[in-house]
Amino acid sequence: MNALGWEQLGFVCVVTAILAPLLGKYLAAIFRGGKAPLDRIFLPVERAVYRILRVDPETSWGWQAYAIAVLVLGMASTVLLYAILRLQGVLPLNPTHAPGMSPDLSFNTAISFITGTNWQAYEGETQASYLADMAGLVVAQFTAAAVGLAVALAVVRGIAGSPSRLSGNHGLQIGNFWADFTRSLVRVFVPLSVVAALVMVSQGAVQNFSGFAVATTLAGATQQIPGGPVASMEAIKLLGTNGGSMYGTGGAHPFENPTGFTNIFDLLLVIVLPFAIVFMFGRLIGNRRLALVLAGVMAALFLTHTMIAMQAELHGNSMLPSSVSQVASATNPGGNMEGKETRFGPSGSALMTVGTMGTTAGATDSALDSYTPVGGTAAFAAILLGEISPGGDGGGLYGILVLALLAVFIAGLMVGRTPEFGGKKIRAPQMKLVVAYVLTIPVAVLAFGSASAVLGAGKSSVLNPGMHGLTEITYAYASVAQNNGSAFAGLSANTPWYDITLGLTMLIGRFMPIILALAIAGSLAGARVHARTRATLETAGLTFAGFLTGVIVIVGGLIYFPMLILGPIGERIVG
């Protein structure tokens, strides 16, 4: 990498290292129970919500009731958003005169935003009204983020060695979904999004209701310039690790990501909160060393795939003519500039785009289809490893905790010790759930991806045949299954086949891991906490960090490596 790339990456790392523990301390204070910071401001709002919902926030539920509440909210929200998208053409706040979306596209889009995937098979500035954006898509991004954090809290309570300390939890109970959901919205996502939106507006991001402005070019032609409530959508898109954009070009649009500062600010909005949730976990269970281990593993994976992509894009693409791939300027000394903004350069583009691929945001400021095979593989690998570097808001934490249980079990078998995590023994019931969790998404990705590569309905949408086409197809299903939502481009996804199969993959990828994670939490919530002995496997040290990293990489490699060989790796070797 060049000096500018190192400076940008170093700045992101330093700011994250400072802010994540501080925000984690705040999160632990508000979710531990009892008095919390800023109660004078937020507590009256919470109580009003509880009265409207007619729920008692002091009650605690079993994992089945918690899972049912998540599913009911998801189903009701999907139906409501589907109706808004279908009827947006006759609803108010539609200055761009966007027609109602087709049934297939409405089905796909509603599921996409409710699950936090934000896969967009449409052009936002022309095919979504402002009402659909604000009352539908933005609201869905708030609820998806809050659900992820709520589920993470439930899993923490199940795993915690002393669950009675966490929000009055006892026995087999893991908390109250509506209380966790409400507190996540009121005290975390709404206030932080307001601050983030104001920062974006100060930098030039658009926030208006003007519709299209017509401008006359120097050549005498007319051009429609889109407006819209962009900054408010951009804030929760990033902070909630969602990824849905007002414009079809996403973070490459100057009205959405105007400056180099906003490009870095966007990445910080995406990654700081997931890291903070890990530090919250350490405080809630009283084991900050374990939180450091998990955060360290996440950071190592994040730095690996991001630095590989930054270096690959700066090196350039030898398969393209130099006039296309090597565009030099004072701030960009060459590199692969195809599909990238000159104001960000190859390093800044790879940092922002590939840096978010280890999260469920999947936010981009450049075209992944134009990346070098190595750069594209780095982005793809971050998704395939389970979106835990650092993952989504909540999803990253419970995802890496499940993999930690797998690592503990494997390590216990290797050294002849009974596997324990948080003082609780990991037995056959938990491992069956862990294996189901690990295999659910790969089965969905490989099954639907294989069918699309073979059947005419899937093959006809591929722009590039051969290895690159296989990457386009598999990337789409892996992205939506991991609730990432980014696209490799080249795939015409707005067809009945892809709208329906991608929608089903989103549902599987979102709700099956949640149900299984809650089931694991429920099975551990009632387990006896064992006193630590000399035979207890240490999980708060560098040895376990290295072992956990190896398990994550090996499991992902065993599942997806054959596909990668036939896709981006094979493309690099052949090319």
Coordinates of C-alpha atoms in Angstrom, one line a residue:
M1 CA 0.0 0.0 0.0
N2 CA 1.0 3.6 -0.4
A3 CA 1.4 6.1 2.4
L4 CA -2.1 7.5 2.0
G5 CA -3.6 4.0 2.3
W6 CA -1.6 3.3 5.5
E7 CA -2.7 6.7 6.9
Q8 CA -6.3 6.0 6.3
L9 CA -6.2 2.5 7.6
G10 CA -4.3 3.6 10.7
F11 CA -6.8 6.4 11.4
V12 CA -9.7 3.9 11.2
C13 CA -7.9 1.5 13.6
V14 CA -7.0 4.2 16.1
V15 CA -10.4 5.8 16.2
T16 CA -12.1 2.4 16.5
A17 CA -9.8 1.3 19.3
I18 CA -10.7 4.5 21.2
L19 CA -14.4 4.7 20.6
A20 CA -15.4 1.0 20.7
P21 CA -14.5 0.4 24.4
L22 CA -16.2 3.6 25.4
L23 CA -19.4 2.8 23.5
G24 CA -19.2 -0.7 24.9
K25 CA -19.2 0.7 28.4
Y26 CA -22.3 2.7 27.6
L27 CA -24.1 -0.3 26.1
A28 CA -23.3 -2.4 29.2
A29 CA -24.6 0.3 31.5
I30 CA -28.0 0.6 29.7
F31 CA -28.5 -3.2 29.2
R32 CA -27.3 -4.4 32.6
G33 CA -30.6 -3.4 34.3
G34 CA -31.3 -0.8 36.9
K35 CA -30.3 2.8 36.6
A36 CA -28.7 3.8 33.3
P37 CA -27.2 6.9 31.7
L38 CA -29.6 9.5 30.4
D39 CA -32.6 8.0 32.1
R40 CA -34.2 11.4 32.4
I41 CA -34.3 11.7 28.7
F42 CA -34.9 8.1 27.5
L43 CA -36.9 6.4 30.3
P44 CA -40.2 8.3 29.7
V45 CA -40.0 7.4 26.0
E46 CA -39.4 3.8 26.8
R47 CA -42.3 3.7 29.3
A48 CA -44.6 5.2 26.7
V49 CA -43.6 2.5 24.2
Y50 CA -44.3 -0.2 26.8
R51 CA -47.7 1.2 27.5
I52 CA -48.6 1.2 23.8
L53 CA -47.3 -2.4 23.3
R54 CA -48.9 -3.5 26.6
V55 CA -45.8 -5.3 27.8
D56 CA -44.1 -5.6 31.1
P57 CA -40.4 -5.0 30.6
E58 CA -39.6 -6.7 33.9
T59 CA -40.7 -10.1 32.8
S60 CA -38.2 -12.5 31.3
W61 CA -38.9 -15.2 28.7
G62 CA -37.7 -18.5 27.5
W63 CA -35.9 -18.8 24.2
Q64 CA -39.0 -20.1 22.4
A65 CA -41.1 -17.1 23.3
Y66 CA -38.2 -14.8 22.4
A67 CA -37.9 -16.4 19.0
I68 CA -41.6 -16.2 18.4
A69 CA -41.6 -12.5 19.1
V70 CA -38.8 -12.0 16.6
L71 CA -40.6 -14.0 13.9
V72 CA -43.9 -12.2 14.5
L73 CA -42.3 -8.8 14.3
G74 CA -40.5 -9.9 11.1
M75 CA -43.7 -11.3 9.5
A76 CA -45.8 -8.2 10.3
S77 CA -43.1 -5.8 9.2
T78 CA -42.6 -7.6 5.9
V79 CA -46.4 -7.6 5.1
L80 CA -46.6 -3.8 5.9
L81 CA -43.5 -2.9 3.8
Y82 CA -44.7 -5.1 0.9
A83 CA -48.0 -3.1 0.9
I84 CA -46.2 0.2 1.0
L85 CA -44.0 -0.7 -2.0
R86 CA -46.9 -2.1 -4.0
L87 CA -49.1 1.0 -3.4
Q88 CA -46.4 3.8 -3.4
G89 CA -47.6 5.0 -6.8
V90 CA -50.9 6.2 -5.3
L91 CA -49.5 7.3 -1.9
P92 CA -48.3 10.8 -1.0
L93 CA -44.7 12.0 -0.9
N94 CA -43.9 10.8 -4.3
P95 CA -42.4 13.8 -6.2
T96 CA -40.5 11.5 -8.6
H97 CA -43.7 9.7 -9.6
A98 CA -42.3 6.3 -8.8
P99 CA -44.9 3.6 -9.7
G100 CA -45.8 0.8 -7.5
M101 CA -43.2 -2.0 -7.6
S102 CA -44.1 -5.4 -9.2
P103 CA -45.2 -8.2 -6.9
D104 CA -41.9 -10.1 -7.3
L105 CA -39.7 -7.0 -6.7
S106 CA -41.9 -5.9 -3.7
F107 CA -41.5 -9.4 -2.2
N108 CA -37.8 -9.3 -2.6
T109 CA -37.3 -5.8 -1.4
A110 CA -39.6 -6.1 1.6
I111 CA -37.8 -9.2 2.8
S112 CA -34.4 -7.6 2.0
F113 CA -34.9 -4.6 4.2
I114 CA -36.7 -6.4 7.1
T115 CA -33.9 -8.9 7.3
G116 CA -31.2 -6.2 7.3
T117 CA -29.9 -7.5 4.0
N118 CA -30.8 -4.4 1.9
W119 CA -30.2 -6.2 -1.4
Q120 CA -31.5 -3.7 -4.0
A121 CA -32.6 -5.0 -7.3
Y122 CA -33.9 -1.6 -8.3
E123 CA -32.7 2.0 -8.8
G124 CA -33.5 3.9 -5.6
E125 CA -33.8 7.3 -7.1
T126 CA -36.4 6.3 -9.7
Q127 CA -38.2 3.3 -8.3
A128 CA -38.9 4.2 -4.7
S129 CA -41.0 7.1 -3.4
Y130 CA -39.9 9.3 -0.5
L131 CA -42.7 7.8 1.6
A132 CA -41.5 4.3 0.8
D133 CA -38.0 5.4 1.7
M134 CA -38.8 7.0 5.0
A135 CA -41.8 5.2 6.4
G136 CA -40.8 1.8 4.9
L137 CA -37.2 1.2 4.1
V138 CA -35.6 3.5 6.8
V139 CA -37.9 2.2 9.5
A140 CA -37.1 -1.4 8.5
Q141 CA -33.4 -0.6 8.8
F142 CA -33.9 0.6 12.3
T143 CA -35.9 -2.4 13.3
A144 CA -33.5 -4.9 11.7
A145 CA -30.6 -3.4 13.6
A146 CA -32.5 -3.4 16.9
V147 CA -33.5 -7.1 16.4
G148 CA -29.9 -8.0 15.9
L149 CA -28.7 -6.3 19.1
A150 CA -31.7 -7.7 21.1
V151 CA -30.8 -11.3 20.0
A152 CA -27.2 -10.8 20.9
L153 CA -28.3 -9.7 24.4
A154 CA -30.4 -12.8 24.8
V155 CA -27.5 -15.0 23.7
V156 CA -25.2 -13.2 26.2
R157 CA -27.6 -14.0 29.0
G158 CA -27.7 -17.6 28.1
I159 CA -24.0 -17.9 28.0
A160 CA -23.2 -15.7 31.0
G161 CA -21.8 -17.6 34.0
S162 CA -24.0 -15.5 36.4
P163 CA -27.2 -14.7 34.5
S164 CA -29.0 -13.4 37.5
R165 CA -26.9 -10.2 37.2
L166 CA -28.3 -9.4 33.7
S167 CA -31.7 -7.7 33.7
G168 CA -33.1 -9.9 36.4
N169 CA -32.7 -13.1 34.3
H170 CA -33.2 -16.4 36.2
G171 CA -33.3 -20.0 35.3
L172 CA -34.0 -20.9 31.7
Q173 CA -35.1 -17.3 30.8
I174 CA -33.0 -15.1 28.5
G175 CA -34.7 -11.7 28.8
N176 CA -37.6 -9.8 27.3
F177 CA -37.5 -9.2 23.6
W178 CA -39.7 -6.1 23.6
A179 CA -37.7 -4.5 26.3
D180 CA -34.4 -5.2 24.5
F181 CA -35.8 -4.1 21.2
T182 CA -37.2 -0.8 22.6
R183 CA -34.1 0.1 24.6
S184 CA -31.9 -0.6 21.5
L185 CA -33.9 1.8 19.4
V186 CA -34.5 4.5 22.0
R187 CA -31.0 4.6 23.5
V188 CA -28.7 3.5 20.7
F189 CA -29.8 3.6 17.1
V190 CA -32.1 6.7 17.1
P191 CA -29.8 9.2 18.9
L192 CA -26.6 8.0 17.2
S193 CA -28.3 8.1 13.8
V194 CA -29.4 11.7 14.4
V195 CA -25.9 12.7 15.2
A196 CA -24.5 10.8 12.2
A197 CA -27.1 12.4 9.8
L198 CA -26.1 15.9 11.0
V199 CA -22.5 15.1 10.3
M200 CA -23.3 13.9 6.8
V201 CA -25.4 17.0 6.1
S202 CA -22.5 19.2 7.2
Q203 CA -20.3 17.5 4.6
G204 CA -22.7 18.0 1.8
A205 CA -24.9 15.0 1.8
V206 CA -28.4 15.8 0.4
Q207 CA -31.4 16.0 2.7
N208 CA -34.5 17.4 1.0
F209 CA -37.9 16.5 -0.6
S210 CA -37.4 18.3 -3.9
G211 CA -37.6 15.4 -6.3
F212 CA -35.7 15.8 -9.5
A213 CA -34.1 19.2 -10.3
V214 CA -33.7 19.8 -14.0
A215 CA -30.4 21.3 -15.1
T216 CA -29.1 22.4 -18.5
T217 CA -25.6 21.3 -19.4
L218 CA -23.0 23.3 -21.3
A219 CA -23.8 21.3 -24.4
G220 CA -27.5 22.5 -24.2
A221 CA -28.9 19.1 -23.1
T222 CA -31.1 18.7 -20.0
Q223 CA -30.2 16.5 -17.0
Q224 CA -32.3 15.4 -14.0
I225 CA -30.5 15.7 -10.7
P226 CA -32.0 13.6 -7.9
G227 CA -32.6 14.9 -4.4
G228 CA -34.3 13.1 -1.5
P229 CA -33.9 12.5 2.3
V230 CA -30.4 10.9 1.7
A231 CA -28.5 11.8 4.9
S232 CA -31.1 10.3 7.3
M233 CA -31.2 7.1 5.3
E234 CA -27.4 7.0 5.0
A235 CA -27.0 7.3 8.8
I236 CA -29.0 4.2 9.8
K237 CA -27.8 2.3 6.6
L238 CA -24.3 2.5 8.1
L239 CA -24.8 2.6 11.8
G240 CA -27.3 -0.3 11.6
T241 CA -25.0 -2.3 9.3
N242 CA -27.8 -2.4 6.8
G243 CA -26.5 -1.1 3.5
G244 CA -29.6 0.2 1.7
S245 CA -28.9 3.3 -0.4
M246 CA -31.1 6.1 -1.7
Y247 CA -29.2 6.0 -5.0
G248 CA -28.4 3.0 -7.2
T249 CA -24.7 3.8 -7.2
G250 CA -24.6 3.8 -3.4
G251 CA -21.5 5.4 -1.8
A252 CA -20.1 6.3 -5.1
H253 CA -22.7 9.0 -5.5
P254 CA -21.4 12.5 -4.5
F255 CA -24.7 13.4 -2.9
E256 CA -24.5 10.4 -0.6
N257 CA -20.7 10.2 0.0
P258 CA -19.4 13.7 -0.9
T259 CA -15.9 13.8 0.5
G260 CA -12.9 11.8 1.5
F261 CA -13.8 12.4 5.2
T262 CA -17.3 11.0 4.7
N263 CA -15.8 8.0 3.1
I264 CA -13.8 7.2 6.2
F265 CA -16.7 8.3 8.5
D266 CA -19.0 5.9 6.7
L267 CA -16.6 3.0 7.5
L268 CA -16.3 4.0 11.1
L269 CA -20.1 4.1 11.4
V270 CA -20.2 0.5 10.1
I271 CA -17.5 -1.1 12.3
V272 CA -17.3 0.8 15.6
L273 CA -20.7 -0.4 17.0
P274 CA -20.1 -4.1 16.3
F275 CA -16.8 -3.9 18.1
A276 CA -18.4 -2.0 20.9
I277 CA -21.0 -4.8 21.3
V278 CA -18.2 -7.2 21.9
F279 CA -16.8 -5.0 24.7
M280 CA -20.3 -4.8 26.1
F281 CA -20.4 -8.6 26.2
G282 CA -17.1 -8.6 28.2
R283 CA -18.5 -6.2 30.8
L284 CA -21.9 -7.9 31.1
I285 CA -20.3 -11.3 31.9
G286 CA -17.5 -9.9 33.9
N287 CA -14.7 -11.3 31.6
R288 CA -13.1 -8.5 29.7
R289 CA -10.2 -10.6 28.6
L290 CA -12.5 -12.9 26.7
A291 CA -14.0 -9.9 25.0
L292 CA -10.5 -8.7 24.0
V293 CA -9.8 -12.2 22.5
L294 CA -13.0 -12.1 20.4
A295 CA -12.4 -8.5 19.3
G296 CA -8.8 -9.4 18.5
V297 CA -9.9 -12.2 16.2
M298 CA -12.4 -10.0 14.5
A299 CA -9.8 -7.2 14.0
A300 CA -7.2 -9.7 12.6
L301 CA -9.7 -11.0 10.0
F302 CA -10.8 -7.4 9.2
L303 CA -7.3 -6.2 8.7
T304 CA -6.3 -9.3 6.6
H305 CA -9.1 -9.1 4.0
T306 CA -9.0 -5.3 3.9
M307 CA -5.2 -5.0 3.4
I308 CA -5.1 -7.7 0.8
A309 CA -7.7 -5.8 -1.2
M310 CA -6.1 -2.4 -0.8
Q311 CA -2.8 -3.8 -2.0
A312 CA -4.3 -5.6 -4.9
E313 CA -6.2 -2.6 -6.1
L314 CA -3.2 -0.3 -5.8
H315 CA -1.1 -2.8 -7.7
G316 CA -3.6 -2.6 -10.6
N317 CA -5.1 -5.0 -13.0
S318 CA -2.7 -6.5 -15.5
M319 CA -5.6 -7.9 -17.5
L320 CA -6.8 -4.4 -18.5
P321 CA -5.2 -1.8 -20.8
S322 CA -3.1 0.7 -18.8
S323 CA -5.3 3.5 -20.1
V324 CA -8.2 2.0 -18.2
S325 CA -6.6 0.5 -15.1
Q326 CA -3.8 3.0 -14.4
V327 CA -5.3 6.5 -13.9
A328 CA -2.7 8.6 -12.1
S329 CA -3.2 11.9 -10.3
A330 CA -1.6 13.8 -7.5
T331 CA -3.6 11.9 -4.9
N332 CA -3.8 8.6 -6.8
P333 CA -0.5 7.2 -8.0
G334 CA -2.0 4.7 -10.4
G335 CA -3.7 1.5 -9.5
N336 CA -6.9 -0.2 -10.7
M337 CA -9.2 2.7 -11.1
E338 CA -11.9 1.0 -13.2
G339 CA -15.2 1.3 -11.4
K340 CA -13.8 3.7 -8.7
E341 CA -14.1 7.3 -7.9
T342 CA -11.0 9.4 -8.4
R343 CA -11.7 11.4 -5.2
F344 CA -11.2 8.2 -3.2
G345 CA -8.5 6.4 -5.2
P346 CA -7.9 2.6 -5.2
S347 CA -6.8 2.4 -1.6
G348 CA -9.6 4.5 -0.2
S349 CA -12.2 2.6 -2.3
A350 CA -10.9 -0.8 -1.2
L351 CA -10.8 0.3 2.4
M352 CA -14.4 1.4 2.5
T353 CA -15.9 -1.3 0.2
V354 CA -14.0 -4.4 1.3
G355 CA -13.8 -3.2 4.9
T356 CA -17.5 -3.4 5.1
M357 CA -17.7 -6.9 3.6
G358 CA -16.9 -8.4 6.9
T359 CA -20.2 -6.9 8.2
T360 CA -23.8 -7.2 7.2
A361 CA -23.7 -3.6 5.8
G362 CA -22.1 -4.4 2.5
A363 CA -21.8 -0.7 1.8
T364 CA -19.8 0.1 -1.3
D365 CA -18.2 3.2 -2.9
S366 CA -16.9 1.3 -6.0
A367 CA -17.9 -1.6 -8.3
L368 CA -16.7 -5.0 -7.0
D369 CA -17.2 -6.4 -10.5
S370 CA -14.2 -4.2 -11.6
Y371 CA -11.9 -5.3 -8.8
T372 CA -8.9 -7.4 -9.6
P373 CA -9.4 -11.2 -9.0
V374 CA -7.4 -10.9 -5.7
G375 CA -9.3 -7.9 -4.5
G376 CA -12.6 -9.4 -5.3
T377 CA -11.6 -12.7 -3.6
A378 CA -10.7 -10.7 -0.4
A379 CA -14.2 -9.2 -0.4
F380 CA -15.9 -12.5 -1.1
A381 CA -13.9 -14.3 1.6
A382 CA -14.9 -11.8 4.2
I383 CA -18.5 -12.7 3.5
L384 CA -17.9 -16.5 3.3
L385 CA -16.2 -16.6 6.7
G386 CA -19.5 -15.7 8.3
E387 CA -19.7 -11.9 8.6
I388 CA -17.8 -11.8 11.9
S389 CA -15.0 -9.3 11.0
P390 CA -16.6 -7.5 12.9
G391 CA -20.0 -8.6 11.7
G392 CA -23.4 -6.9 12.1
D393 CA -24.9 -5.1 15.1
G394 CA -25.4 -8.1 17.4
G395 CA -25.1 -10.7 14.6
G396 CA -21.3 -10.5 14.7
L397 CA -21.3 -11.2 18.4
Y398 CA -23.6 -14.2 18.5
G399 CA -22.0 -15.5 15.3
I400 CA -18.5 -15.5 16.7
L401 CA -19.8 -16.9 20.1
V402 CA -21.3 -19.9 18.3
L403 CA -18.0 -20.4 16.5
A404 CA -16.2 -20.1 19.8
L405 CA -18.3 -22.9 21.2
L406 CA -17.3 -25.0 18.2
A407 CA -13.6 -24.1 18.8
V408 CA -13.9 -25.0 22.5
F409 CA -15.4 -28.4 21.7
I410 CA -12.8 -29.2 19.1
A411 CA -10.0 -28.1 21.4
G412 CA -11.4 -30.2 24.2
L413 CA -11.4 -33.3 22.0
M414 CA -7.8 -32.6 21.0
V415 CA -6.4 -32.3 24.5
G416 CA -8.8 -34.7 26.3
R417 CA -10.6 -32.0 28.4
T418 CA -14.3 -31.5 28.9
P419 CA -15.1 -28.4 26.8
E420 CA -16.3 -25.5 28.9
F421 CA -17.3 -21.9 27.9
G422 CA -18.1 -19.3 30.5
G423 CA -18.0 -22.0 33.2
K424 CA -20.7 -24.1 31.4
K425 CA -19.9 -27.5 29.9
I426 CA -20.6 -27.8 26.1
R427 CA -22.3 -31.1 25.5
A428 CA -24.1 -33.0 22.7
P429 CA -27.3 -30.9 22.7
Q430 CA -25.4 -27.7 22.2
M431 CA -23.1 -29.1 19.6
K432 CA -26.0 -30.4 17.5
L433 CA -27.3 -26.8 17.4
V434 CA -23.9 -25.4 16.7
V435 CA -23.4 -27.7 13.7
A436 CA -26.9 -26.8 12.4
Y437 CA -26.0 -23.1 12.8
V438 CA -22.7 -23.5 10.9
L439 CA -24.2 -25.5 8.0
T440 CA -27.5 -23.6 7.5
I441 CA -26.2 -20.8 5.4
P442 CA -23.7 -22.8 3.2
V443 CA -26.5 -25.3 2.3
A444 CA -28.8 -22.5 1.2
V445 CA -26.0 -20.7 -0.7
L446 CA -24.7 -23.7 -2.5
A447 CA -28.1 -25.2 -3.3
F448 CA -29.6 -22.1 -4.8
G449 CA -26.3 -21.1 -6.4
S450 CA -25.9 -24.5 -8.1
A451 CA -29.5 -24.4 -9.4
S452 CA -29.0 -20.9 -10.8
A453 CA -25.8 -21.9 -12.6
V454 CA -27.5 -24.9 -14.2
L455 CA -31.0 -23.8 -14.9
G456 CA -31.8 -21.5 -17.8
A457 CA -33.7 -19.0 -15.5
G458 CA -30.5 -18.4 -13.6
K459 CA -27.9 -18.6 -16.4
S460 CA -29.8 -16.1 -18.7
S461 CA -29.2 -13.3 -16.2
V462 CA -25.4 -13.7 -16.1
L463 CA -23.5 -11.0 -18.0
N464 CA -20.1 -12.7 -17.9
P465 CA -20.0 -16.5 -18.6
G466 CA -17.5 -18.9 -17.2
M467 CA -15.6 -18.5 -13.9
H468 CA -16.6 -14.8 -13.5
G469 CA -20.2 -15.7 -14.1
L470 CA -20.1 -18.4 -11.4
T471 CA -18.6 -15.8 -9.0
E472 CA -21.5 -13.4 -9.8
I473 CA -24.1 -16.0 -9.0
T474 CA -22.5 -17.5 -5.9
Y475 CA -21.6 -14.0 -4.6
A476 CA -25.3 -12.9 -4.8
Y477 CA -26.6 -15.9 -2.8
A478 CA -23.7 -15.7 -0.3
S479 CA -24.2 -12.0 0.1
V480 CA -28.0 -12.2 0.8
A481 CA -27.7 -15.3 3.0
Q482 CA -25.2 -13.5 5.2
N483 CA -27.5 -10.4 5.1
N484 CA -24.7 -8.4 3.5
G485 CA -26.6 -7.2 0.5
S486 CA -23.7 -6.1 -1.7
A487 CA -23.6 -7.2 -5.3
F488 CA -20.7 -8.3 -7.5
A489 CA -22.6 -6.7 -10.4
G490 CA -23.0 -8.2 -13.9
L491 CA -26.1 -10.2 -12.7
S492 CA -29.5 -9.1 -13.8
A493 CA -31.2 -10.0 -10.5
N494 CA -34.6 -8.3 -11.0
T495 CA -36.2 -11.4 -12.6
P496 CA -38.9 -13.7 -11.1
W497 CA -36.3 -16.5 -10.4
Y498 CA -33.8 -14.3 -8.6
D499 CA -36.4 -12.1 -6.8
I500 CA -38.0 -15.2 -5.3
T501 CA -35.0 -17.4 -4.6
L502 CA -32.9 -14.6 -3.3
G503 CA -35.8 -13.6 -1.1
L504 CA -36.1 -17.1 0.3
T505 CA -32.3 -17.2 0.9
M506 CA -32.6 -14.0 2.9
L507 CA -35.3 -15.4 5.1
I508 CA -33.2 -18.6 5.8
G509 CA -30.0 -16.6 6.3
R510 CA -31.6 -14.2 8.8
F511 CA -34.1 -16.2 10.9
M512 CA -32.6 -19.7 11.0
P513 CA -29.3 -18.5 12.6
I514 CA -31.3 -16.4 15.1
I515 CA -33.6 -19.3 16.1
L516 CA -30.6 -21.6 16.5
A517 CA -28.6 -19.0 18.4
L518 CA -31.5 -18.5 20.8
A519 CA -31.9 -22.2 21.2
I520 CA -28.2 -22.5 22.1
A521 CA -28.7 -19.7 24.6
G522 CA -31.7 -21.4 26.1
S523 CA -29.9 -24.7 26.4
L524 CA -27.0 -23.0 28.3
A525 CA -29.2 -20.7 30.4
G526 CA -30.1 -23.4 32.8
A527 CA -26.7 -25.2 32.8
R528 CA -24.8 -25.3 36.1
V529 CA -21.7 -23.0 36.3
H530 CA -18.7 -25.0 37.2
A531 CA -15.8 -23.7 39.3
R532 CA -12.6 -23.1 37.3
T533 CA -9.9 -25.8 37.8
R534 CA -6.5 -26.6 36.3
A535 CA -8.2 -28.8 33.8
T536 CA -10.4 -26.0 32.5
L537 CA -9.5 -24.9 28.9
E538 CA -8.4 -21.3 28.9
T539 CA -10.5 -19.2 26.5
A540 CA -9.1 -15.8 27.4
G541 CA -5.6 -16.0 25.9
L542 CA -3.6 -15.8 22.7
T543 CA -3.6 -19.5 22.2
F544 CA -7.4 -19.7 22.1
A545 CA -7.5 -16.6 19.8
G546 CA -5.2 -18.4 17.3
F547 CA -7.2 -21.6 17.6
L548 CA -10.5 -19.8 17.1
T549 CA -9.1 -18.0 14.0
G550 CA -7.9 -21.3 12.6
V551 CA -11.3 -22.9 13.1
I552 CA -13.1 -20.0 11.4
V553 CA -10.8 -20.1 8.4
I554 CA -10.7 -23.9 8.1
V555 CA -14.5 -24.3 8.4
G556 CA -15.1 -21.6 5.8
G557 CA -12.4 -23.1 3.6
L558 CA -13.7 -26.7 3.7
I559 CA -17.2 -25.5 2.8
Y560 CA -16.5 -22.9 0.1
F561 CA -13.0 -23.6 -1.3
P562 CA -14.1 -25.8 -4.2
M563 CA -16.4 -23.0 -5.3
L564 CA -13.6 -20.4 -5.0
I565 CA -11.3 -22.6 -7.1
L566 CA -13.9 -22.7 -9.9
G567 CA -14.6 -18.9 -9.4
P568 CA -12.3 -16.0 -8.5
I569 CA -9.2 -18.1 -7.7
G570 CA -9.4 -20.0 -11.0
E571 CA -10.0 -16.8 -12.8
R572 CA -6.8 -15.3 -11.4
I573 CA -4.8 -18.5 -12.2
V574 CA -6.1 -18.8 -15.8
G575 CA -5.9 -15.0 -16.4

